[in-house]
Amino acid sequence: LLLAVPAKDPRVRVYRVDRMENVEISRADRTQIEVMENIDVEKYAYGLFGVHDGVFYEVVLRCHKSAIDIVFDRFGFDTPIKKIDEDCFEITVSVALNADFYGWLVTLGGRVTIISPNRASRGFRITCSRVQHWMLNEYKAKRKKKFFYFVD
């Protein structure tokens, strides 16, 4: 991945170099240097899910103890944790709120939930609702064609 700041837009962008063709190193003067100098690249990478843009927010996540290795792999071993009880802990992390982040939460099967901010939990509910709506429409379309899919 390549982090860069386009000349006309002060937001950091993520580019997949493996999907680019004819990549060359340029000797042209860089612009937006001050934006890149103020980025903690390691922290930025931990909070970035996929390569989709998203505004970064401080998000409080409540996690089941069985997810601790996953959390450390995702956010780093120096992530402070706050014990809630024998089974749960909370972390506060900076993440880009986008569909990739919400998808990551889904893969954890409820072992990690959003506590705050409301914007993050609302975004998660909206994303899940959209997926459910899309799946229902796909099911209805396939049913009309007399195709049935069985899930174990």
PDB file of N, CA and C in Angstrom, residues 47-144:
ATOM      1  N   GLY A  47      -5.485   1.427  12.107  1.00  0.00           N
ATOM      2  CA  GLY A  47      -6.878   1.857  12.081  1.00  0.00           C
ATOM      3  C   GLY A  47      -7.534   1.786  10.721  1.00  0.00           C
ATOM      4  N   LEU A  48      -6.743   1.478   9.705  1.00  0.00           N
ATOM      5  CA  LEU A  48      -7.264   1.421   8.349  1.00  0.00           C
ATOM      6  C   LEU A  48      -7.726   0.009   8.045  1.00  0.00           C
ATOM      7  N   PHE A  49      -8.941  -0.118   7.599  1.00  0.00           N
ATOM      8  CA  PHE A  49      -9.488  -1.416   7.219  1.00  0.00           C
ATOM      9  C   PHE A  49      -9.671  -1.400   5.716  1.00  0.00           C
ATOM     10  N   GLY A  50      -8.950  -2.267   5.012  1.00  0.00           N
ATOM     11  CA  GLY A  50      -9.014  -2.253   3.558  1.00  0.00           C
ATOM     12  C   GLY A  50      -8.349  -1.001   3.034  1.00  0.00           C
ATOM     13  N   VAL A  51      -8.705  -0.637   1.828  1.00  0.00           N
ATOM     14  CA  VAL A  51      -8.117   0.567   1.237  1.00  0.00           C
ATOM     15  C   VAL A  51      -9.168   1.633   0.977  1.00  0.00           C
ATOM     16  N   HIS A  52     -10.335   1.472   1.573  1.00  0.00           N
ATOM     17  CA  HIS A  52     -11.393   2.453   1.372  1.00  0.00           C
ATOM     18  C   HIS A  52     -11.229   3.612   2.341  1.00  0.00           C
ATOM     19  N   ASP A  53     -11.576   4.787   1.837  1.00  0.00           N
ATOM     20  CA  ASP A  53     -11.503   5.975   2.684  1.00  0.00           C
ATOM     21  C   ASP A  53     -12.531   5.894   3.798  1.00  0.00           C
ATOM     22  N   GLY A  54     -12.275   6.624   4.800  1.00  0.00           N
ATOM     23  CA  GLY A  54     -13.206   6.745   5.910  1.00  0.00           C
ATOM     24  C   GLY A  54     -12.637   7.771   6.867  1.00  0.00           C
ATOM     25  N   VAL A  55     -13.507   8.473   7.528  1.00  0.00           N
ATOM     26  CA  VAL A  55     -13.063   9.448   8.514  1.00  0.00           C
ATOM     27  C   VAL A  55     -12.671   8.680   9.771  1.00  0.00           C
ATOM     28  N   PHE A  56     -11.526   9.027  10.338  1.00  0.00           N
ATOM     29  CA  PHE A  56     -11.049   8.356  11.546  1.00  0.00           C
ATOM     30  C   PHE A  56     -11.760   8.909  12.772  1.00  0.00           C
ATOM     31  N   TYR A  57     -12.189   7.990  13.633  1.00  0.00           N
ATOM     32  CA  TYR A  57     -12.824   8.339  14.897  1.00  0.00           C
ATOM     33  C   TYR A  57     -12.222   7.497  16.007  1.00  0.00           C
ATOM     34  N   GLU A  58     -12.247   8.056  17.209  1.00  0.00           N
ATOM     35  CA  GLU A  58     -11.884   7.269  18.381  1.00  0.00           C
ATOM     36  C   GLU A  58     -13.095   6.411  18.728  1.00  0.00           C
ATOM     37  N   VAL A  59     -12.929   5.107  18.655  1.00  0.00           N
ATOM     38  CA  VAL A  59     -14.038   4.178  18.847  1.00  0.00           C
ATOM     39  C   VAL A  59     -13.742   3.306  20.062  1.00  0.00           C
ATOM     40  N   VAL A  60     -14.745   3.162  20.924  1.00  0.00           N
ATOM     41  CA  VAL A  60     -14.633   2.264  22.077  1.00  0.00           C
ATOM     42  C   VAL A  60     -15.283   0.947  21.683  1.00  0.00           C
ATOM     43  N   LEU A  61     -14.505  -0.126  21.793  1.00  0.00           N
ATOM     44  CA  LEU A  61     -14.988  -1.459  21.462  1.00  0.00           C
ATOM     45  C   LEU A  61     -14.978  -2.334  22.708  1.00  0.00           C
ATOM     46  N   ARG A  62     -16.064  -3.049  22.931  1.00  0.00           N
ATOM     47  CA  ARG A  62     -16.112  -4.028  24.016  1.00  0.00           C
ATOM     48  C   ARG A  62     -15.849  -5.393  23.393  1.00  0.00           C
ATOM     49  N   CYS A  63     -14.900  -6.103  23.973  1.00  0.00           N
ATOM     50  CA  CYS A  63     -14.421  -7.349  23.382  1.00  0.00           C
ATOM     51  C   CYS A  63     -14.526  -8.501  24.381  1.00  0.00           C
ATOM     52  N   HIS A  64     -14.891  -9.659  23.867  1.00  0.00           N
ATOM     53  CA  HIS A  64     -14.849 -10.872  24.675  1.00  0.00           C
ATOM     54  C   HIS A  64     -13.391 -11.298  24.777  1.00  0.00           C
ATOM     55  N   LYS A  65     -13.025 -11.903  25.875  1.00  0.00           N
ATOM     56  CA  LYS A  65     -11.624 -12.289  26.099  1.00  0.00           C
ATOM     57  C   LYS A  65     -11.094 -13.216  25.011  1.00  0.00           C
ATOM     58  N   SER A  66     -11.969 -13.965  24.349  1.00  0.00           N
ATOM     59  CA  SER A  66     -11.523 -14.864  23.284  1.00  0.00           C
ATOM     60  C   SER A  66     -11.031 -14.110  22.055  1.00  0.00           C
ATOM     61  N   ALA A  67     -11.275 -12.809  21.987  1.00  0.00           N
ATOM     62  CA  ALA A  67     -10.863 -12.003  20.836  1.00  0.00           C
ATOM     63  C   ALA A  67      -9.576 -11.227  21.084  1.00  0.00           C
ATOM     64  N   ILE A  68      -8.915 -11.455  22.198  1.00  0.00           N
ATOM     65  CA  ILE A  68      -7.751 -10.628  22.543  1.00  0.00           C
ATOM     66  C   ILE A  68      -6.619 -10.750  21.525  1.00  0.00           C
ATOM     67  N   ASP A  69      -6.349 -11.948  21.041  1.00  0.00           N
ATOM     68  CA  ASP A  69      -5.290 -12.106  20.037  1.00  0.00           C
ATOM     69  C   ASP A  69      -5.648 -11.396  18.736  1.00  0.00           C
ATOM     70  N   ILE A  70      -6.908 -11.463  18.349  1.00  0.00           N
ATOM     71  CA  ILE A  70      -7.360 -10.798  17.129  1.00  0.00           C
ATOM     72  C   ILE A  70      -7.221  -9.286  17.276  1.00  0.00           C
ATOM     73  N   VAL A  71      -7.589  -8.776  18.441  1.00  0.00           N
ATOM     74  CA  VAL A  71      -7.486  -7.339  18.701  1.00  0.00           C
ATOM     75  C   VAL A  71      -6.028  -6.887  18.664  1.00  0.00           C
ATOM     76  N   PHE A  72      -5.146  -7.638  19.296  1.00  0.00           N
ATOM     77  CA  PHE A  72      -3.725  -7.273  19.281  1.00  0.00           C
ATOM     78  C   PHE A  72      -3.140  -7.371  17.873  1.00  0.00           C
ATOM     79  N   ASP A  73      -3.541  -8.378  17.116  1.00  0.00           N
ATOM     80  CA  ASP A  73      -3.066  -8.485  15.732  1.00  0.00           C
ATOM     81  C   ASP A  73      -3.523  -7.298  14.903  1.00  0.00           C
ATOM     82  N   ARG A  74      -4.727  -6.834  15.151  1.00  0.00           N
ATOM     83  CA  ARG A  74      -5.296  -5.747  14.359  1.00  0.00           C
ATOM     84  C   ARG A  74      -4.754  -4.380  14.766  1.00  0.00           C
ATOM     85  N   PHE A  75      -4.668  -4.134  16.084  1.00  0.00           N
ATOM     86  CA  PHE A  75      -4.347  -2.788  16.570  1.00  0.00           C
ATOM     87  C   PHE A  75      -2.978  -2.668  17.227  1.00  0.00           C
ATOM     88  N   GLY A  76      -2.261  -3.776  17.380  1.00  0.00           N
ATOM     89  CA  GLY A  76      -0.933  -3.731  17.967  1.00  0.00           C
ATOM     90  C   GLY A  76      -0.916  -4.187  19.410  1.00  0.00           C
ATOM     91  N   PHE A  77       0.221  -4.731  19.808  1.00  0.00           N
ATOM     92  CA  PHE A  77       0.351  -5.282  21.156  1.00  0.00           C
ATOM     93  C   PHE A  77       0.425  -4.213  22.241  1.00  0.00           C
ATOM     94  N   ASP A  78       0.650  -2.969  21.839  1.00  0.00           N
ATOM     95  CA  ASP A  78       0.705  -1.893  22.835  1.00  0.00           C
ATOM     96  C   ASP A  78      -0.660  -1.224  23.035  1.00  0.00           C
ATOM     97  N   THR A  79      -1.717  -1.809  22.479  1.00  0.00           N
ATOM     98  CA  THR A  79      -3.065  -1.268  22.655  1.00  0.00           C
ATOM     99  C   THR A  79      -3.491  -1.401  24.118  1.00  0.00           C
ATOM    100  N   PRO A  80      -3.798  -0.278  24.772  1.00  0.00           N
ATOM    101  CA  PRO A  80      -4.243  -0.369  26.174  1.00  0.00           C
ATOM    102  C   PRO A  80      -5.615  -1.036  26.270  1.00  0.00           C
ATOM    103  N   ILE A  81      -5.751  -1.927  27.216  1.00  0.00           N
ATOM    104  CA  ILE A  81      -7.041  -2.582  27.430  1.00  0.00           C
ATOM    105  C   ILE A  81      -7.526  -2.265  28.838  1.00  0.00           C
ATOM    106  N   LYS A  82      -8.858  -2.183  28.961  1.00  0.00           N
ATOM    107  CA  LYS A  82      -9.491  -1.915  30.249  1.00  0.00           C
ATOM    108  C   LYS A  82     -10.379  -3.113  30.568  1.00  0.00           C
ATOM    109  N   LYS A  83     -10.069  -3.787  31.642  1.00  0.00           N
ATOM    110  CA  LYS A  83     -10.852  -4.948  32.037  1.00  0.00           C
ATOM    111  C   LYS A  83     -12.222  -4.492  32.529  1.00  0.00           C
ATOM    112  N   ILE A  84     -13.263  -5.116  31.994  1.00  0.00           N
ATOM    113  CA  ILE A  84     -14.633  -4.807  32.403  1.00  0.00           C
ATOM    114  C   ILE A  84     -15.108  -5.834  33.422  1.00  0.00           C
ATOM    115  N   ASP A  85     -14.902  -7.094  33.123  1.00  0.00           N
ATOM    116  CA  ASP A  85     -15.228  -8.181  34.053  1.00  0.00           C
ATOM    117  C   ASP A  85     -14.366  -9.384  33.664  1.00  0.00           C
ATOM    118  N   GLU A  86     -14.685 -10.554  34.166  1.00  0.00           N
ATOM    119  CA  GLU A  86     -13.871 -11.738  33.892  1.00  0.00           C
ATOM    120  C   GLU A  86     -13.880 -12.147  32.423  1.00  0.00           C
ATOM    121  N   ASP A  87     -14.926 -11.750  31.702  1.00  0.00           N
ATOM    122  CA  ASP A  87     -15.065 -12.185  30.314  1.00  0.00           C
ATOM    123  C   ASP A  87     -14.821 -11.104  29.281  1.00  0.00           C
ATOM    124  N   CYS A  88     -14.840  -9.835  29.686  1.00  0.00           N
ATOM    125  CA  CYS A  88     -14.795  -8.748  28.704  1.00  0.00           C
ATOM    126  C   CYS A  88     -13.758  -7.679  29.054  1.00  0.00           C
ATOM    127  N   PHE A  89     -13.317  -7.004  27.999  1.00  0.00           N
ATOM    128  CA  PHE A  89     -12.441  -5.847  28.145  1.00  0.00           C
ATOM    129  C   PHE A  89     -12.839  -4.817  27.102  1.00  0.00           C
ATOM    130  N   GLU A  90     -12.380  -3.596  27.288  1.00  0.00           N
ATOM    131  CA  GLU A  90     -12.649  -2.530  26.325  1.00  0.00           C
ATOM    132  C   GLU A  90     -11.345  -1.934  25.843  1.00  0.00           C
ATOM    133  N   ILE A  91     -11.380  -1.473  24.595  1.00  0.00           N
ATOM    134  CA  ILE A  91     -10.259  -0.743  24.022  1.00  0.00           C
ATOM    135  C   ILE A  91     -10.804   0.514  23.359  1.00  0.00           C
ATOM    136  N   THR A  92      -9.970   1.523  23.272  1.00  0.00           N
ATOM    137  CA  THR A  92     -10.292   2.727  22.525  1.00  0.00           C
ATOM    138  C   THR A  92      -9.247   2.851  21.434  1.00  0.00           C
ATOM    139  N   VAL A  93      -9.717   2.831  20.180  1.00  0.00           N
ATOM    140  CA  VAL A  93      -8.816   2.846  19.037  1.00  0.00           C
ATOM    141  C   VAL A  93      -9.303   3.843  18.003  1.00  0.00           C
ATOM    142  N   SER A  94      -8.397   4.344  17.212  1.00  0.00           N
ATOM    143  CA  SER A  94      -8.734   5.237  16.115  1.00  0.00           C
ATOM    144  C   SER A  94      -8.902   4.388  14.863  1.00  0.00           C
ATOM    145  N   VAL A  95     -10.105   4.408  14.307  1.00  0.00           N
ATOM    146  CA  VAL A  95     -10.376   3.604  13.107  1.00  0.00           C
ATOM    147  C   VAL A  95     -11.104   4.434  12.064  1.00  0.00           C
ATOM    148  N   ALA A  96     -10.913   4.037  10.807  1.00  0.00           N
ATOM    149  CA  ALA A  96     -11.659   4.634   9.704  1.00  0.00           C
ATOM    150  C   ALA A  96     -13.009   3.944   9.627  1.00  0.00           C
ATOM    151  N   LEU A  97     -14.060   4.708   9.798  1.00  0.00           N
ATOM    152  CA  LEU A  97     -15.400   4.126   9.748  1.00  0.00           C
ATOM    153  C   LEU A  97     -15.788   3.925   8.290  1.00  0.00           C
ATOM    154  N   ASN A  98     -15.751   2.661   7.875  1.00  0.00           N
ATOM    155  CA  ASN A  98     -16.140   2.309   6.512  1.00  0.00           C
ATOM    156  C   ASN A  98     -16.649   0.869   6.499  1.00  0.00           C
ATOM    157  N   ALA A  99     -17.096   0.425   5.349  1.00  0.00           N
ATOM    158  CA  ALA A  99     -17.674  -0.918   5.237  1.00  0.00           C
ATOM    159  C   ALA A  99     -16.669  -2.007   5.601  1.00  0.00           C
ATOM    160  N   ASP A 100     -15.403  -1.783   5.362  1.00  0.00           N
ATOM    161  CA  ASP A 100     -14.393  -2.796   5.712  1.00  0.00           C
ATOM    162  C   ASP A 100     -14.285  -2.973   7.227  1.00  0.00           C
ATOM    163  N   PHE A 101     -14.340  -1.878   7.964  1.00  0.00           N
ATOM    164  CA  PHE A 101     -14.318  -1.968   9.424  1.00  0.00           C
ATOM    165  C   PHE A 101     -15.544  -2.725   9.917  1.00  0.00           C
ATOM    166  N   TYR A 102     -16.713  -2.363   9.398  1.00  0.00           N
ATOM    167  CA  TYR A 102     -17.943  -3.040   9.819  1.00  0.00           C
ATOM    168  C   TYR A 102     -17.911  -4.517   9.431  1.00  0.00           C
ATOM    169  N   GLY A 103     -17.357  -4.829   8.271  1.00  0.00           N
ATOM    170  CA  GLY A 103     -17.214  -6.226   7.856  1.00  0.00           C
ATOM    171  C   GLY A 103     -16.318  -7.002   8.800  1.00  0.00           C
ATOM    172  N   TRP A 104     -15.245  -6.355   9.275  1.00  0.00           N
ATOM    173  CA  TRP A 104     -14.346  -6.994  10.234  1.00  0.00           C
ATOM    174  C   TRP A 104     -15.116  -7.357  11.499  1.00  0.00           C
ATOM    175  N   LEU A 105     -15.968  -6.434  11.952  1.00  0.00           N
ATOM    176  CA  LEU A 105     -16.775  -6.718  13.142  1.00  0.00           C
ATOM    177  C   LEU A 105     -17.683  -7.928  12.916  1.00  0.00           C
ATOM    178  N   VAL A 106     -18.280  -8.010  11.745  1.00  0.00           N
ATOM    179  CA  VAL A 106     -19.172  -9.137  11.452  1.00  0.00           C
ATOM    180  C   VAL A 106     -18.410 -10.457  11.512  1.00  0.00           C
ATOM    181  N   THR A 107     -17.177 -10.475  11.005  1.00  0.00           N
ATOM    182  CA  THR A 107     -16.408 -11.721  11.001  1.00  0.00           C
ATOM    183  C   THR A 107     -16.116 -12.225  12.405  1.00  0.00           C
ATOM    184  N   LEU A 108     -16.210 -11.353  13.388  1.00  0.00           N
ATOM    185  CA  LEU A 108     -15.917 -11.751  14.759  1.00  0.00           C
ATOM    186  C   LEU A 108     -17.144 -12.299  15.488  1.00  0.00           C
ATOM    187  N   GLY A 109     -18.253 -12.359  14.803  1.00  0.00           N
ATOM    188  CA  GLY A 109     -19.433 -13.022  15.334  1.00  0.00           C
ATOM    189  C   GLY A 109     -19.935 -12.506  16.668  1.00  0.00           C
ATOM    190  N   GLY A 110     -19.872 -11.204  16.874  1.00  0.00           N
ATOM    191  CA  GLY A 110     -20.393 -10.626  18.113  1.00  0.00           C
ATOM    192  C   GLY A 110     -19.399 -10.592  19.258  1.00  0.00           C
ATOM    193  N   ARG A 111     -18.184 -11.063  19.035  1.00  0.00           N
ATOM    194  CA  ARG A 111     -17.193 -11.026  20.123  1.00  0.00           C
ATOM    195  C   ARG A 111     -16.630  -9.629  20.345  1.00  0.00           C
ATOM    196  N   VAL A 112     -16.818  -8.738  19.370  1.00  0.00           N
ATOM    197  CA  VAL A 112     -16.400  -7.338  19.499  1.00  0.00           C
ATOM    198  C   VAL A 112     -17.593  -6.479  19.108  1.00  0.00           C
ATOM    199  N   THR A 113     -17.986  -5.573  20.006  1.00  0.00           N
ATOM    200  CA  THR A 113     -19.125  -4.692  19.736  1.00  0.00           C
ATOM    201  C   THR A 113     -18.721  -3.240  19.944  1.00  0.00           C
ATOM    202  N   ILE A 114     -19.431  -2.362  19.258  1.00  0.00           N
ATOM    203  CA  ILE A 114     -19.167  -0.920  19.352  1.00  0.00           C
ATOM    204  C   ILE A 114     -19.909  -0.357  20.560  1.00  0.00           C
ATOM    205  N   ILE A 115     -19.182   0.330  21.430  1.00  0.00           N
ATOM    206  CA  ILE A 115     -19.788   1.019  22.575  1.00  0.00           C
ATOM    207  C   ILE A 115     -20.043   2.483  22.227  1.00  0.00           C
ATOM    208  N   SER A 116     -19.080   3.136  21.615  1.00  0.00           N
ATOM    209  CA  SER A 116     -19.234   4.533  21.208  1.00  0.00           C
ATOM    210  C   SER A 116     -18.194   4.855  20.140  1.00  0.00           C
ATOM    211  N   PRO A 117     -18.409   5.894  19.373  1.00  0.00           N
ATOM    212  CA  PRO A 117     -19.493   6.865  19.407  1.00  0.00           C
ATOM    213  C   PRO A 117     -20.737   6.322  18.711  1.00  0.00           C
ATOM    214  N   ASN A 118     -21.842   7.023  18.898  1.00  0.00           N
ATOM    215  CA  ASN A 118     -23.097   6.611  18.270  1.00  0.00           C
ATOM    216  C   ASN A 118     -22.980   6.545  16.754  1.00  0.00           C
ATOM    217  N   ARG A 119     -22.180   7.437  16.181  1.00  0.00           N
ATOM    218  CA  ARG A 119     -21.989   7.464  14.729  1.00  0.00           C
ATOM    219  C   ARG A 119     -21.457   6.120  14.232  1.00  0.00           C
ATOM    220  N   ALA A 120     -20.570   5.505  14.999  1.00  0.00           N
ATOM    221  CA  ALA A 120     -19.995   4.219  14.603  1.00  0.00           C
ATOM    222  C   ALA A 120     -21.026   3.098  14.705  1.00  0.00           C
ATOM    223  N   SER A 121     -21.758   3.049  15.804  1.00  0.00           N
ATOM    224  CA  SER A 121     -22.750   1.985  15.963  1.00  0.00           C
ATOM    225  C   SER A 121     -23.904   2.167  14.972  1.00  0.00           C
ATOM    226  N   ARG A 122     -24.285   3.396  14.707  1.00  0.00           N
ATOM    227  CA  ARG A 122     -25.331   3.663  13.721  1.00  0.00           C
ATOM    228  C   ARG A 122     -24.859   3.246  12.320  1.00  0.00           C
ATOM    229  N   GLY A 123     -23.629   3.553  11.980  1.00  0.00           N
ATOM    230  CA  GLY A 123     -23.065   3.149  10.691  1.00  0.00           C
ATOM    231  C   GLY A 123     -23.040   1.640  10.537  1.00  0.00           C
ATOM    232  N   PHE A 124     -22.727   0.937  11.632  1.00  0.00           N
ATOM    233  CA  PHE A 124     -22.708  -0.528  11.609  1.00  0.00           C
ATOM    234  C   PHE A 124     -24.116  -1.068  11.359  1.00  0.00           C
ATOM    235  N   ARG A 125     -25.102  -0.521  12.072  1.00  0.00           N
ATOM    236  CA  ARG A 125     -26.490  -0.980  11.882  1.00  0.00           C
ATOM    237  C   ARG A 125     -26.967  -0.712  10.462  1.00  0.00           C
ATOM    238  N   ILE A 126     -26.645   0.448   9.910  1.00  0.00           N
ATOM    239  CA  ILE A 126     -27.050   0.790   8.538  1.00  0.00           C
ATOM    240  C   ILE A 126     -26.397  -0.162   7.546  1.00  0.00           C
ATOM    241  N   THR A 127     -25.110  -0.426   7.728  1.00  0.00           N
ATOM    242  CA  THR A 127     -24.407  -1.340   6.831  1.00  0.00           C
ATOM    243  C   THR A 127     -25.024  -2.729   6.883  1.00  0.00           C
ATOM    244  N   CYS A 128     -25.282  -3.228   8.074  1.00  0.00           N
ATOM    245  CA  CYS A 128     -25.903  -4.562   8.211  1.00  0.00           C
ATOM    246  C   CYS A 128     -27.287  -4.584   7.582  1.00  0.00           C
ATOM    247  N   SER A 129     -28.045  -3.514   7.754  1.00  0.00           N
ATOM    248  CA  SER A 129     -29.383  -3.424   7.173  1.00  0.00           C
ATOM    249  C   SER A 129     -29.317  -3.448   5.649  1.00  0.00           C
ATOM    250  N   ARG A 130     -28.351  -2.733   5.089  1.00  0.00           N
ATOM    251  CA  ARG A 130     -28.189  -2.727   3.623  1.00  0.00           C
ATOM    252  C   ARG A 130     -27.834  -4.112   3.101  1.00  0.00           C
ATOM    253  N   VAL A 131     -26.956  -4.796   3.797  1.00  0.00           N
ATOM    254  CA  VAL A 131     -26.575  -6.147   3.383  1.00  0.00           C
ATOM    255  C   VAL A 131     -27.783  -7.074   3.465  1.00  0.00           C
ATOM    256  N   GLN A 132     -28.523  -6.966   4.557  1.00  0.00           N
ATOM    257  CA  GLN A 132     -29.706  -7.805   4.719  1.00  0.00           C
ATOM    258  C   GLN A 132     -30.724  -7.526   3.603  1.00  0.00           C
ATOM    259  N   HIS A 133     -30.936  -6.268   3.285  1.00  0.00           N
ATOM    260  CA  HIS A 133     -31.864  -5.881   2.228  1.00  0.00           C
ATOM    261  C   HIS A 133     -31.400  -6.458   0.888  1.00  0.00           C
ATOM    262  N   TRP A 134     -30.117  -6.325   0.598  1.00  0.00           N
ATOM    263  CA  TRP A 134     -29.565  -6.841  -0.650  1.00  0.00           C
ATOM    264  C   TRP A 134     -29.728  -8.354  -0.715  1.00  0.00           C
ATOM    265  N   MET A 135     -29.414  -9.045   0.389  1.00  0.00           N
ATOM    266  CA  MET A 135     -29.534 -10.508   0.409  1.00  0.00           C
ATOM    267  C   MET A 135     -30.986 -10.940   0.201  1.00  0.00           C
ATOM    268  N   LEU A 136     -31.922 -10.253   0.816  1.00  0.00           N
ATOM    269  CA  LEU A 136     -33.330 -10.588   0.664  1.00  0.00           C
ATOM    270  C   LEU A 136     -33.769 -10.405  -0.785  1.00  0.00           C
ATOM    271  N   ASN A 137     -33.344  -9.315  -1.407  1.00  0.00           N
ATOM    272  CA  ASN A 137     -33.690  -9.087  -2.808  1.00  0.00           C
ATOM    273  C   ASN A 137     -33.066 -10.143  -3.720  1.00  0.00           C
ATOM    274  N   GLU A 138     -31.844 -10.538  -3.425  1.00  0.00           N
ATOM    275  CA  GLU A 138     -31.195 -11.606  -4.203  1.00  0.00           C
ATOM    276  C   GLU A 138     -31.955 -12.911  -4.041  1.00  0.00           C
ATOM    277  N   TYR A 139     -32.365 -13.217  -2.832  1.00  0.00           N
ATOM    278  CA  TYR A 139     -33.110 -14.441  -2.561  1.00  0.00           C
ATOM    279  C   TYR A 139     -34.427 -14.442  -3.341  1.00  0.00           C
ATOM    280  N   LYS A 140     -35.136 -13.314  -3.287  1.00  0.00           N
ATOM    281  CA  LYS A 140     -36.412 -13.221  -3.997  1.00  0.00           C
ATOM    282  C   LYS A 140     -36.215 -13.384  -5.498  1.00  0.00           C
ATOM    283  N   ALA A 141     -35.169 -12.777  -6.044  1.00  0.00           N
ATOM    284  CA  ALA A 141     -34.904 -12.887  -7.481  1.00  0.00           C
ATOM    285  C   ALA A 141     -34.580 -14.326  -7.862  1.00  0.00           C
ATOM    286  N   LYS A 142     -33.796 -15.001  -7.063  1.00  0.00           N
ATOM    287  CA  LYS A 142     -33.443 -16.395  -7.353  1.00  0.00           C
ATOM    288  C   LYS A 142     -34.658 -17.309  -7.192  1.00  0.00           C
ATOM    289  N   ARG A 143     -35.518 -16.993  -6.236  1.00  0.00           N
ATOM    290  CA  ARG A 143     -36.708 -17.812  -5.999  1.00  0.00           C
ATOM    291  C   ARG A 143     -37.645 -17.754  -7.204  1.00  0.00           C
ATOM    292  N   LYS A 144     -37.753 -16.585  -7.815  1.00  0.00           N
ATOM    293  CA  LYS A 144     -38.584 -16.445  -9.004  1.00  0.00           C
ATOM    294  C   LYS A 144     -38.053 -17.300 -10.149  1.00  0.00           C
TER     295      LYS A 144
END
